XYZ file of C-alpha atoms in Angstrom:
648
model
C 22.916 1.910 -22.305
C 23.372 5.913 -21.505
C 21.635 6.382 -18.187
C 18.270 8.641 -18.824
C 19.255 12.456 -17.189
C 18.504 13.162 -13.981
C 15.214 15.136 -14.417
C 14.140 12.202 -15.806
C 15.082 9.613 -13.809
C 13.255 12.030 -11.028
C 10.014 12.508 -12.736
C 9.700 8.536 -13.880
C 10.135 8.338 -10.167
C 7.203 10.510 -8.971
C 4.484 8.944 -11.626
C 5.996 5.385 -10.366
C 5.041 6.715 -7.029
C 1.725 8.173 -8.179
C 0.795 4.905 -9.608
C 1.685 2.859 -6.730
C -0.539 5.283 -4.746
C -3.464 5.053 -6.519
C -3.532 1.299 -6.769
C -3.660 1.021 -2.824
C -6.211 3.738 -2.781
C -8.153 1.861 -5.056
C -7.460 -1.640 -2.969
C -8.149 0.029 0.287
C -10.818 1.788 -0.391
C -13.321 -0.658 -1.200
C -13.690 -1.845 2.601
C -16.882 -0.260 3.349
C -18.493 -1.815 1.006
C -17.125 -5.617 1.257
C -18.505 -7.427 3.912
C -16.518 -9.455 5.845
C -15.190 -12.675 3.487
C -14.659 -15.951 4.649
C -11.475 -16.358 6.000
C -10.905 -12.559 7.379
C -12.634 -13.471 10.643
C -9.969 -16.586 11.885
C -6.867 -14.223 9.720
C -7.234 -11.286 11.088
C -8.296 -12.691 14.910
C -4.865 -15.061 15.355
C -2.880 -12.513 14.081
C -4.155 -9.718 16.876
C -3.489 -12.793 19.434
C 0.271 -13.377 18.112
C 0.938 -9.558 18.825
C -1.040 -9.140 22.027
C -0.180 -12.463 23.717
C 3.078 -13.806 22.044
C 0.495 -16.793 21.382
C 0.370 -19.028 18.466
C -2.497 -21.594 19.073
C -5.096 -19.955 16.880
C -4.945 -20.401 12.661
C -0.976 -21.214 12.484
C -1.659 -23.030 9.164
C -1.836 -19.751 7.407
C 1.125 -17.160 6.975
C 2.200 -15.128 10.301
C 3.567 -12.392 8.236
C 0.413 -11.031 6.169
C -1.518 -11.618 9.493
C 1.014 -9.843 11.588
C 0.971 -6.665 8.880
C -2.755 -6.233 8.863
C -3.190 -6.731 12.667
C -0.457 -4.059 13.490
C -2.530 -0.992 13.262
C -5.461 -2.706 14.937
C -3.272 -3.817 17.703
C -2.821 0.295 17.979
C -6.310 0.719 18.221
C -7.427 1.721 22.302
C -10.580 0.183 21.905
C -10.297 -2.970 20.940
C -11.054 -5.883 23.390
C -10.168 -9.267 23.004
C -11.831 -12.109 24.878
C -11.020 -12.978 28.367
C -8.331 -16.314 27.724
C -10.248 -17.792 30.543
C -12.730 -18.529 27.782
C -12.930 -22.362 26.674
C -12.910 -21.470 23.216
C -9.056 -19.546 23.378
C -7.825 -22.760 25.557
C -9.389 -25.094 23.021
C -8.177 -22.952 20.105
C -11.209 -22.390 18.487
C -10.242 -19.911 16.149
C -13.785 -19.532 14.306
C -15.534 -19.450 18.053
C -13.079 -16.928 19.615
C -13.467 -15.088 16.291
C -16.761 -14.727 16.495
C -16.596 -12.977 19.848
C -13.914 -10.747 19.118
C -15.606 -9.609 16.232
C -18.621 -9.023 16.642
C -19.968 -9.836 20.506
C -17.494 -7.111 22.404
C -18.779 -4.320 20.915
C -15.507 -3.800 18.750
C -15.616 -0.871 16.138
C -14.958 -3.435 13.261
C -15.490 -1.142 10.467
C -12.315 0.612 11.478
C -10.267 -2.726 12.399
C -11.402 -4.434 9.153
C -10.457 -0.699 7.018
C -6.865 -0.865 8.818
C -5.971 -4.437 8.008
C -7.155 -4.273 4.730
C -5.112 -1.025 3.978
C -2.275 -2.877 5.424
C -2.290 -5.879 3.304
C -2.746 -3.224 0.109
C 1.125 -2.264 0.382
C 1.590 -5.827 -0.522
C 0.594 -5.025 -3.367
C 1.623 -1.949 -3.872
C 5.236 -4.059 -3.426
C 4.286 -6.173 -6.108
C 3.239 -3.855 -9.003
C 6.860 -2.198 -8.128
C 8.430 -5.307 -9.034
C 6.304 -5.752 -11.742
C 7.358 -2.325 -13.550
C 11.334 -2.892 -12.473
C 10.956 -6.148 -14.003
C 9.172 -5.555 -17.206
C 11.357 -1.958 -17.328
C 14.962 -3.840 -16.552
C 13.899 -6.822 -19.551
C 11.572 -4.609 -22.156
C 13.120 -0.917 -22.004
C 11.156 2.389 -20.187
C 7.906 1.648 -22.663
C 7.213 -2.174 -21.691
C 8.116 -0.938 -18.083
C 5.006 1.596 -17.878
C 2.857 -0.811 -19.894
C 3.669 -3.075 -17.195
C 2.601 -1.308 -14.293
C -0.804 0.252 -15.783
C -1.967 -3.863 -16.256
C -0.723 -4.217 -12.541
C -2.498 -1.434 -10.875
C -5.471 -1.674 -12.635
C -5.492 -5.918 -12.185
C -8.875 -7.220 -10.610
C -7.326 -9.877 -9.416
C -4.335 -7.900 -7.300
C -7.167 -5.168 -6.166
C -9.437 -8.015 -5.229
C -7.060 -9.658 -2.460
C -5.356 -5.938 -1.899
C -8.628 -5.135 -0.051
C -8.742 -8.525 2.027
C -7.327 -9.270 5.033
C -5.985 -12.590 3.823
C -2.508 -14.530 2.788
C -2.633 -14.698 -0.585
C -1.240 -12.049 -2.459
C 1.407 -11.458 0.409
C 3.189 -14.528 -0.604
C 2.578 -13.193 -4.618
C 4.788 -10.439 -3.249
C 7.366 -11.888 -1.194
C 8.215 -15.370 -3.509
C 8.987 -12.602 -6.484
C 10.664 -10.530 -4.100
C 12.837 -13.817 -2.765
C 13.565 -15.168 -6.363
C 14.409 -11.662 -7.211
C 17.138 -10.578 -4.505
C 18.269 -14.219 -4.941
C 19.043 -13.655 -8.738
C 20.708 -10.642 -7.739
C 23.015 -12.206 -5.196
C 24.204 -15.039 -7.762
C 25.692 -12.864 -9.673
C 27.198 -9.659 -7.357
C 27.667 -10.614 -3.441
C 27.154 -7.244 -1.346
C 26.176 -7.384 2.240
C 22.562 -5.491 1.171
C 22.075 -7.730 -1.626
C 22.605 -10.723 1.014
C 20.538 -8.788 3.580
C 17.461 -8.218 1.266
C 17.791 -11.765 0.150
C 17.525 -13.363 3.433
C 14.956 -10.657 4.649
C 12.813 -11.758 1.125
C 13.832 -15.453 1.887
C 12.300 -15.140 5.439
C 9.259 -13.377 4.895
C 8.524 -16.179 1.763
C 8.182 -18.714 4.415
C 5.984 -16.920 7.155
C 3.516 -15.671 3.865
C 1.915 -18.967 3.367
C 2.909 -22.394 4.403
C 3.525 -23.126 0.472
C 6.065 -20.427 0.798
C 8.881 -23.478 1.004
C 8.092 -23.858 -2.766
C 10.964 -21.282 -2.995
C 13.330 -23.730 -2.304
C 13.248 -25.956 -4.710
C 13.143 -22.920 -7.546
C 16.691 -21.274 -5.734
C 18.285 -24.680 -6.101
C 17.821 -24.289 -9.486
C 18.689 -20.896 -10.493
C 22.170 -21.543 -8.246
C 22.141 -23.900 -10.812
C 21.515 -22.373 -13.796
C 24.234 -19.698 -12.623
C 26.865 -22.124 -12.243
C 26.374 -23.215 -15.929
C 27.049 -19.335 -16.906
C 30.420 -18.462 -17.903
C 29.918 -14.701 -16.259
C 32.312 -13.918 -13.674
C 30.873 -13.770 -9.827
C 31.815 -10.714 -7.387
C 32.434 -11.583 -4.338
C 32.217 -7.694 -2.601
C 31.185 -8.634 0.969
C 34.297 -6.932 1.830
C 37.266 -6.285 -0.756
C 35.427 -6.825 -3.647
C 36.632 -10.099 -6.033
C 36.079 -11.163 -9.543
C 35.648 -15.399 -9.534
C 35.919 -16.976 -12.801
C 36.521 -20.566 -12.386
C 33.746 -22.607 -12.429
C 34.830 -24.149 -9.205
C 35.153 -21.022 -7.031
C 31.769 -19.405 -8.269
C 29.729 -22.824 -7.418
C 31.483 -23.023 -3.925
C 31.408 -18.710 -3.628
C 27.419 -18.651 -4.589
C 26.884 -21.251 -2.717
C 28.439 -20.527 0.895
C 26.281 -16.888 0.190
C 22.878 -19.332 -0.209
C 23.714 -20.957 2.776
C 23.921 -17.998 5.001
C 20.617 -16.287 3.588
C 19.248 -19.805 4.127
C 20.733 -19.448 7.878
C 19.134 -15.845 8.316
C 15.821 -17.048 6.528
C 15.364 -19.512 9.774
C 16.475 -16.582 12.221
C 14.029 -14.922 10.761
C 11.221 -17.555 11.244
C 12.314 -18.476 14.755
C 12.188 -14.600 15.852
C 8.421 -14.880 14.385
C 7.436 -16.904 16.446
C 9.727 -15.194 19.746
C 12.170 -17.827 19.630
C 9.782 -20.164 21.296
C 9.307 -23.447 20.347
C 5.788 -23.858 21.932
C 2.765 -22.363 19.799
C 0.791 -21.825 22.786
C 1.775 -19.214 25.605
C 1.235 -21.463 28.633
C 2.261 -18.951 30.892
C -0.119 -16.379 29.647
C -3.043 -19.306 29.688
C -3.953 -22.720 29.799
C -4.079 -24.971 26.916
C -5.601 -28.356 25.919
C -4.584 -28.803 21.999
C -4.872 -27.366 18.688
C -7.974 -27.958 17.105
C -7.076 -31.340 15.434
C -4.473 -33.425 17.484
C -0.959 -33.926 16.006
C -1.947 -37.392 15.440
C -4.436 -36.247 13.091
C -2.404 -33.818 10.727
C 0.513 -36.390 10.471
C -1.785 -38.783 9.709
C -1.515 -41.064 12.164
C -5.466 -41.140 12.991
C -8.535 -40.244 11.083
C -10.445 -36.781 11.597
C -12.948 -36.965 15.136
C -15.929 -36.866 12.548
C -18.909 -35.956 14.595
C -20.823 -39.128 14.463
C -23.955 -37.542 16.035
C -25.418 -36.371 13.146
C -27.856 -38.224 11.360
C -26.002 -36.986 7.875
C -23.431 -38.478 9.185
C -23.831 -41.144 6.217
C -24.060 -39.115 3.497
C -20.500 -37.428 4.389
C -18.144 -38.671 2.719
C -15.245 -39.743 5.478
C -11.522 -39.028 4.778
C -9.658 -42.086 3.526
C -7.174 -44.084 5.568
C -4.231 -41.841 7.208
C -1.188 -43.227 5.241
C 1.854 -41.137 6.393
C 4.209 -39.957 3.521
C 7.546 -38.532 3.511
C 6.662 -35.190 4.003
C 4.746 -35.859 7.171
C 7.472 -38.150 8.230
C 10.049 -35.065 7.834
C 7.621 -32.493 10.362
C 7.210 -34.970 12.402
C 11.112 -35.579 12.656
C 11.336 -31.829 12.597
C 9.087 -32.039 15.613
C 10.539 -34.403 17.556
C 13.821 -32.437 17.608
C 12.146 -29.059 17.868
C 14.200 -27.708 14.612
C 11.306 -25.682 13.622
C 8.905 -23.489 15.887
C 6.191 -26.100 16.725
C 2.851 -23.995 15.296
C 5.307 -23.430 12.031
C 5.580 -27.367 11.995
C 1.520 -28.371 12.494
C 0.792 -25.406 10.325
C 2.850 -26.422 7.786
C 1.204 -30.893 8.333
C -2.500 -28.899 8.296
C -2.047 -27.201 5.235
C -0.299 -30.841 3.497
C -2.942 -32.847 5.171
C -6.277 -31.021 3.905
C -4.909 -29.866 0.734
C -5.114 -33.252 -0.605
C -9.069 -33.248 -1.047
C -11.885 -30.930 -0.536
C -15.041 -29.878 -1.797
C -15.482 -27.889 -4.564
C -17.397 -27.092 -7.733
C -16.648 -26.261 -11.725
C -18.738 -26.050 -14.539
C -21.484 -28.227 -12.997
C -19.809 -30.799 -11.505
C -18.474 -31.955 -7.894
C -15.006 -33.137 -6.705
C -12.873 -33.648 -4.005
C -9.735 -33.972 -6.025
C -9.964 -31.034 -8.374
C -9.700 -30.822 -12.156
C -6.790 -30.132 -14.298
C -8.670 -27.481 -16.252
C -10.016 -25.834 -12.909
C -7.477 -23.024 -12.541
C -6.359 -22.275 -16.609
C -10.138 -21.914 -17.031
C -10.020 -19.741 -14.267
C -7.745 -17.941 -15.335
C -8.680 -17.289 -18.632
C -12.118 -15.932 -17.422
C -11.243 -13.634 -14.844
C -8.109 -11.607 -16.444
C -9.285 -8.860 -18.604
C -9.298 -9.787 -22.144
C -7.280 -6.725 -23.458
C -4.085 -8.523 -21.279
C -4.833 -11.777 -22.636
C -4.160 -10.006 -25.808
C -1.474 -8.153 -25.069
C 0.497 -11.720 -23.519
C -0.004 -12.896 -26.772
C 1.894 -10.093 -28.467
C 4.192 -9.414 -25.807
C 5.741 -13.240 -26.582
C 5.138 -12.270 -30.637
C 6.971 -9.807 -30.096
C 10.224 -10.995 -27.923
C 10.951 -13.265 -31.040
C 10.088 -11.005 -33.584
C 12.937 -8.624 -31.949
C 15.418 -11.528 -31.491
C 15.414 -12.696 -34.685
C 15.842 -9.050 -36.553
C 19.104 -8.063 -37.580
C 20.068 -5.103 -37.008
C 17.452 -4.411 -34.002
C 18.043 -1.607 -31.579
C 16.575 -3.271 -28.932
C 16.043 -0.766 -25.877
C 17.592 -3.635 -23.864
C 21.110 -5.172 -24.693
C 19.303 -8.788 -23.426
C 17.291 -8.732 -26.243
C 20.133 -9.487 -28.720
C 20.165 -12.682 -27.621
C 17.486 -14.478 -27.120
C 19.535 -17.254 -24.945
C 20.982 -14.077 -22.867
C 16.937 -12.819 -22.527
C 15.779 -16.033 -21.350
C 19.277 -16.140 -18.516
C 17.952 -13.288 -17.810
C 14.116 -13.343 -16.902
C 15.020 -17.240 -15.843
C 13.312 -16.479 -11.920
C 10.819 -14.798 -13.831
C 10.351 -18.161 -16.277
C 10.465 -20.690 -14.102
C 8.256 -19.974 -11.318
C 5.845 -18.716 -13.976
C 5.959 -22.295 -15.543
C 6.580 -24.271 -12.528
C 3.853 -22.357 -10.907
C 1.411 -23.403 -13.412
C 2.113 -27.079 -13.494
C 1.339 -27.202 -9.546
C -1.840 -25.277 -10.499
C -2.977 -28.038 -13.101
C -1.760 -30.640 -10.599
C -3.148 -29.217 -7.747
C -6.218 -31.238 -5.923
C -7.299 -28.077 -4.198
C -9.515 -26.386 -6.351
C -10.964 -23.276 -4.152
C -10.759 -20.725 -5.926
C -8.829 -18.676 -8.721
C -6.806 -16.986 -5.757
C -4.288 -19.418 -5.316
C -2.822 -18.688 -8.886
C -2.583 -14.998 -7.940
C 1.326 -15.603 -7.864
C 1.240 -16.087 -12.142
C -0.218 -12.686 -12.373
C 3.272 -10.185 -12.358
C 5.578 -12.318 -14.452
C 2.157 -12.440 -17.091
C 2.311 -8.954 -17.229
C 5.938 -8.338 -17.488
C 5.731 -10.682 -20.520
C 2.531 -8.743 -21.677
C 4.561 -5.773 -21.725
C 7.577 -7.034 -24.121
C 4.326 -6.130 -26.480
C 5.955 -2.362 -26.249
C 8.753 -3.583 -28.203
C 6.283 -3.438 -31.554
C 6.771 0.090 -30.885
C 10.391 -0.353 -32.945
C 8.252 -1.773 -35.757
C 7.745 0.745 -39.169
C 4.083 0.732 -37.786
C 5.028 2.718 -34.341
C 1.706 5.057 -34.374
C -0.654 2.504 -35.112
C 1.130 -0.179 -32.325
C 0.937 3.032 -30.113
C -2.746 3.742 -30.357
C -3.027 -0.200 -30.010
C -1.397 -0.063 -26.782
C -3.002 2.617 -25.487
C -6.493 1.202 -26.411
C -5.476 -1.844 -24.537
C -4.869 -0.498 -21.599
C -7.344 1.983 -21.238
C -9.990 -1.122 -21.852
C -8.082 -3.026 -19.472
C -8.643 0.157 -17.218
C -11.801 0.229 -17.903
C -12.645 -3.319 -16.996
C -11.329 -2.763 -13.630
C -12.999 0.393 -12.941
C -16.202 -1.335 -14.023
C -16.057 -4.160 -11.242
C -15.487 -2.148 -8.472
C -15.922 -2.513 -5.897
C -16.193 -6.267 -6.119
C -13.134 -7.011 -8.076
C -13.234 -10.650 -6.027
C -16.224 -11.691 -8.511
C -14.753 -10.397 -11.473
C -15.046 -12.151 -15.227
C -14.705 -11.370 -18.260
C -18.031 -9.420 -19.919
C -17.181 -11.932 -23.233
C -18.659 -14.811 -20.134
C -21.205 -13.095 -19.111
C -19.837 -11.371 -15.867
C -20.230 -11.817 -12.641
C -23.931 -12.458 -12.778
C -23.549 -15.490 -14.903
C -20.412 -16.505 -13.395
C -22.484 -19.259 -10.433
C -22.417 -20.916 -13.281
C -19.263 -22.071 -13.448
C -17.009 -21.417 -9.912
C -18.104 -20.585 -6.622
C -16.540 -19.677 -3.266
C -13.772 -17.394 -3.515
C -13.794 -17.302 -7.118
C -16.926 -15.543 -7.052
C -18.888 -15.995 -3.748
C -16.752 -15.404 -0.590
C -19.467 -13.810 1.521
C -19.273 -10.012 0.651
C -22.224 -9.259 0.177
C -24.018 -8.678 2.997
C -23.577 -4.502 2.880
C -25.472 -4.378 -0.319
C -27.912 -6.568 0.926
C -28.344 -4.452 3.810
C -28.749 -1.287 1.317
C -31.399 -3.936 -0.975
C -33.691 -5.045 2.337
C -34.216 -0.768 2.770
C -34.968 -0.486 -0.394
C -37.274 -3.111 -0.516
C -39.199 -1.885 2.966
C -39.362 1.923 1.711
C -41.237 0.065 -1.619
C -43.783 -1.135 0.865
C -42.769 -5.019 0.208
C -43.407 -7.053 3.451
C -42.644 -10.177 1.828
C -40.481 -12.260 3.837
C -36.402 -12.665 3.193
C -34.763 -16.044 3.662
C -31.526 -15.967 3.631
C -28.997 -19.306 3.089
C -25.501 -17.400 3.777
C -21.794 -18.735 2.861
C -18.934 -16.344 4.851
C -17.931 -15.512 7.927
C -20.338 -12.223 8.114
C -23.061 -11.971 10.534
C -26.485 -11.185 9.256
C -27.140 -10.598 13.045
C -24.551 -8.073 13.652
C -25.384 -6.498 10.193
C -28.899 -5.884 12.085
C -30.403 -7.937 8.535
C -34.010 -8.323 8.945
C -34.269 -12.241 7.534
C -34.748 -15.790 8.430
C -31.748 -18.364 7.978
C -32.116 -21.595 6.695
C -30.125 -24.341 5.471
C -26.338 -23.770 6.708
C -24.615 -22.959 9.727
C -21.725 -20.820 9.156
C -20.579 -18.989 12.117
C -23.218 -16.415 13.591
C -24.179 -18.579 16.366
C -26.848 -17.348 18.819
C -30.522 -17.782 18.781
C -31.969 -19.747 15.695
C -35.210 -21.449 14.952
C -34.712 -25.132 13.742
C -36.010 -25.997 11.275
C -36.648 -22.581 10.163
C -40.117 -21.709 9.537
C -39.722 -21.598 5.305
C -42.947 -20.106 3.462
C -43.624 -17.901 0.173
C -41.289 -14.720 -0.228
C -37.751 -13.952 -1.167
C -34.321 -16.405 -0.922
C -31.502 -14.791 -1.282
C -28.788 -17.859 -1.321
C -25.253 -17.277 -2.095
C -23.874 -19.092 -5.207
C -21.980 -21.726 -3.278
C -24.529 -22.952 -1.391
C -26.979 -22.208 -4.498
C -24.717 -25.363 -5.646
C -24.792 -27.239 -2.372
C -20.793 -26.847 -2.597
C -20.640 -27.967 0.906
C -23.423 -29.758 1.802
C -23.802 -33.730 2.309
C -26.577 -33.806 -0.203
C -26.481 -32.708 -3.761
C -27.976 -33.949 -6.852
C -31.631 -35.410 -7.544
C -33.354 -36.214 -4.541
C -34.201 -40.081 -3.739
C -35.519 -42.694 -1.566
C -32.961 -42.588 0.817
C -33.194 -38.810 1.441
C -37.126 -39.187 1.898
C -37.242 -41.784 4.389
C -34.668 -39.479 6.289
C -36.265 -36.526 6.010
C -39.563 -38.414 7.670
C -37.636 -39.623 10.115
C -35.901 -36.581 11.073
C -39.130 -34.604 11.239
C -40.823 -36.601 13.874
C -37.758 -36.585 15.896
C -37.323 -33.172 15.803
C -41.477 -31.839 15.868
C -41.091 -30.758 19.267
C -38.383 -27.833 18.618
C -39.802 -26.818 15.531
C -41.802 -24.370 18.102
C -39.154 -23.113 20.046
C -35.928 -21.567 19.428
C -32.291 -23.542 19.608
C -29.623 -21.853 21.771
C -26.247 -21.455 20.282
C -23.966 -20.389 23.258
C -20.371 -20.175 22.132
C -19.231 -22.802 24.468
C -21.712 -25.471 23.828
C -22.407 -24.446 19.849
C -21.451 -27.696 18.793
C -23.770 -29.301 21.378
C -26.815 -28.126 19.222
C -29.106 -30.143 17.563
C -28.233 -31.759 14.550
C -31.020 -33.559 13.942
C -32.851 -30.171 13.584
C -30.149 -28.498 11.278
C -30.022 -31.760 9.039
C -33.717 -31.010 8.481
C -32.941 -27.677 7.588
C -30.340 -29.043 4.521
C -32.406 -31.864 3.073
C -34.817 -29.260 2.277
C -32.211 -27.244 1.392
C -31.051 -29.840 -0.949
């Protein structure tokens, strides 16, 4: 192929780069009016810790490197005060406690810290939509390449965790960016192809603990490269051609091993080349919030046995150690692996094996194989759905005409096309058998990864362009897009509870997901703007509010009574809450009693404990509980389990 000109090349450049900009104003942007979601709170918290203190007791079962990129420009904020480590809390690693006081009881200008992360974590995906266009461009020709990047920028999903402090679309970015510089190094050895390999390698790992999954997937493109006939160029210095089988299975894999090597370099420097999570020299330490004997399962989870609910909750079953716990705990005991890397990495295998959650009406533990394709197919636009379906139409409608003057020489062959996109291929399918397997249904973010290889294959729809019909296909494609557009622009600035119009939005959508799908706690600004609106009407009626997140109603100076959970937002609180005629506002997860001991119809057992409960508890029903940080989990439960069998 004759390279485009220069002016060209140049100006594809700058609309690239206007693109790129405009998706992470769009993703950053929406911060004043998202509260703060669930998991922002204990994410954004650990990370300011990790730079601050070199410390890694708090929330080392999610990725370092997202929460080390959005706590950066907090961490060059003057203002911002972090809890004295004296506190019991920071030496108990209470990441949700010690959260709660940095945000919200030190008088911390949040708004700024939370618009700062969030705009950080946006150039993750302002790294991914690149991709997404070279990809699509490199595969599909300049056409597919543009197509491409318009369903990337303008993707709910990608906007939706581009505005979030959270870990989920940095590993999106850096597993395409790993398989990516990985392909590249198979098949032309330079020492900034290996560099940007075992950079991308590196930062795979530290995105999410499920980063390793990138191991597995390199072991089988070396593979798949050892079974091509191409020549390998070895150009780390003189630069050689290897053509026997032999030397290009030995050559690509001694350059493996060292990115591998670098890739741990990279993880031990994370963590300051310390094995120890916690600083003990900076302050005292006790544990991490569940023992190691818990997350290798070796013991069952301390379930607080003081709570008269305590029946109803459904205990974990018997620890039975497998062979992955057996390997950290090896890992461990040798200290091959920085010790909060290892217990992050056992926290995240332990609890992802069962956990609450809800779809379509019903209640598991253990997921449903339907959970995230479902998901999927409700919450991406329906004008990409579309276009997928064409783009694949149209990849074998170009192979198989003779004579096609394909704007890519890959697409001659369609065994060469599929050689080619094969990083691109198999995480997209291997992805998506975890995701059917997968017994941790909470919510349609954890497929976020699926989302730039479905585009790039959405775009190979620009190769009906070739067809007699170009005009039409044109106006097709532009239509699609512009809907697609259109969708977007429609949902902001909640992208997170996007679906599909065709299902009725997001105002049907309780219906069938909850949590992060739909609910993650982010609305509490508009409900601030609603409770004005509803005083200036002259409406005194009462607001009860039953809140899922990590917000604070208290902080958010919300003028309502809680009742019937008790996330976070500890302080002063009537229990049982005094519960009489007026409005309930109750967020769609706990609308569904996601996490709650008691769901379904209410019976004889649930009576007789109510009854019992109120008599034991009519004496506070007058006065007010105090929830002092250090003793919050000394409160009564016999109170609050009043409050969520009426609830229920």
């Amino acid at each position: 192929m004759v390279p485009p000109p220069r002016r060209h090349r140049l100006s594809e450049s700058l609309f690239v780069g206007l693109a790129l900009l405009l998706y992470w104003v769009m993703a950053a942007s929406t911060s004043p009016r998202m509260g703060v979601t669930a998991d922002e709170v204990v994410h954004l918290t650990g990370c300011y810790s990790y730079w601050k203190f070199n410390d890694y007791r708090l929330h080392p079962e999610n990725g370092t490197l997202p929460m080390r990129v959005a706590a950066l420009p907090v961490v060059a904020m003057d203002d911002v005060k972090f809890p004295a480590l004296t506190e019991p809390t920071w030496i108990n690693s209470k990441v949700n406690l010690i959260g709660e006081i940095f945000f919200y009881r030190l008088g911390n200008p949040l708004a700024e810290m939370l618009q700062r992360g969030r705009a950080a974590i946006a150039l993750f995906g302002v790294l991914t939509c690149w991709l997404t266009w070279r990809w699509a461009r490199s595969l599909f020709g300049r056409a597919a390449g543009w197509l491409a990047l318009a369903l990337a920028v303008f993707c709910p999903a990608l906007l939706a965790h581009g505005g979030l402090i959270t870990s989920d679309l940095a590993f999106t970015t850096c597993a395409l960016a790993a398989l990516t510089t990985v392909w590249r190094l198979l098949h032309r050895a330079t020492w900034w192809r290996l560099l940007a390999a075992t950079a991308a390698c590196g930062a795979c790992f530290l995105s999410k603990m499920s980063g390793s999954i990138i191991v597995p997937l390199i072991a089988v493109l070396w593979l798949l490269r050892a079974l091509r006939p191409a020549p390998f160029v070895l150009a780390l210095g003189r630069a050689r051609w290897l053509r026997r089988r032999a030397h290009i299975l030995l050559a690509t894999l001694g350059v493996l091993v060292i990115a591998a090597a670098g890739s741990l370099v990279l993880v031990w420097a994370n963590y300051g080349f310390r094995y120890e999570g916690p600083n003990r020299a900076g302050s005292a330490f006790t544990d991490y919030y569940f023992p190691w004997a818990v997350v290798l399962d070796q013991e069952k989870v301390p379930w607080n046995d003081s709570s008269s609910l305590s029946a109803f909750t459904p205990a974990f079953r018997t620890p039975q150690p497998t062979g992955i716990t057996k390997l950290v705990g090896f890992l461990r005991d040798h200290r091959l692996l920085p010790e909060a890397y290892l217990w992050g990495f056992a926290h995240t295998y332990k609890f992802a094996k069962e956990r609450p959650a809800y779809f379509l009406g019903e209640y598991r533990k253990t997921g449903w194989p339907l959970f995230f394709p479902v998901a999927f197919l409700m919450k991406t636009t329906l004008p990409a759905l579309l276009l997928f379906g064409a783009g694949l139409a149209a990849i074998l409608w170009a192979a198989r005409r003779p004579g096609f003057a394909a704007p890519s020489k890959w697409l001659r062959c369609r065994r060469s096309l599929a050689y080619r996109a094969a990083p691109l291929i198999l995480f997209f399918v291997v992805y998506w058998i975890m995701a059917v397997k997968m017994t941790l249904n909470l919510g349609h973010r954890h497929i976020l990864p699926v989302y730039p290889a479905f585009y790039v294959f959405a775009a190979a729809s620009a190769l009906w362009l070739a067809c007699r019909a170009a005009r039409l296909v044109a106006l097709g494609l532009g239509l699609a897009v512009v809907l697609h557009a259109f969708d977007s622009v429609m949902a902001r600035p909640f992208y997170l509870s996007y679906f599909q119009p065709l299902t009725g939005g997001p105002e049907k959508a309780y219906h069938y997901f909850v949590e992060s799908s739909l609910d993650w706690g982010q609305g509490l600004p508009d409900m601030k703007t609603w409770l004005a609106e509803k005083k200036q009407r002259g409406d005194s009626r009462p607001v009860f509010l039953t809140y899922f997140g990590a917000d604070s109603p208290r902080y958010s100076g919300l003028e309502v009574t809680r009742f019937g959970d008790e996330m976070n937002d500890s302080g002063e609180r009537f229990f049982p809450a005094q519960v009489r005629g007026g409005w309930f506002a109750i967020s769609a997860t706990y609308f569904h009693c996601t996490f709650l001991p008691m769901r379904g119809t209410w019976a004889e057992a649930q009576e007789t404990l109510y009854w019992q409960l109120v008599q034991r508890v009519s004496a506070l029903s007058a006065r007010p509980v105090e929830r002092t940080v250090e003793a919050q989990t000394q409160m009564s439960r016999d109170a609050m389990d009043i409050e969520l069998l009426q609830f229920a």
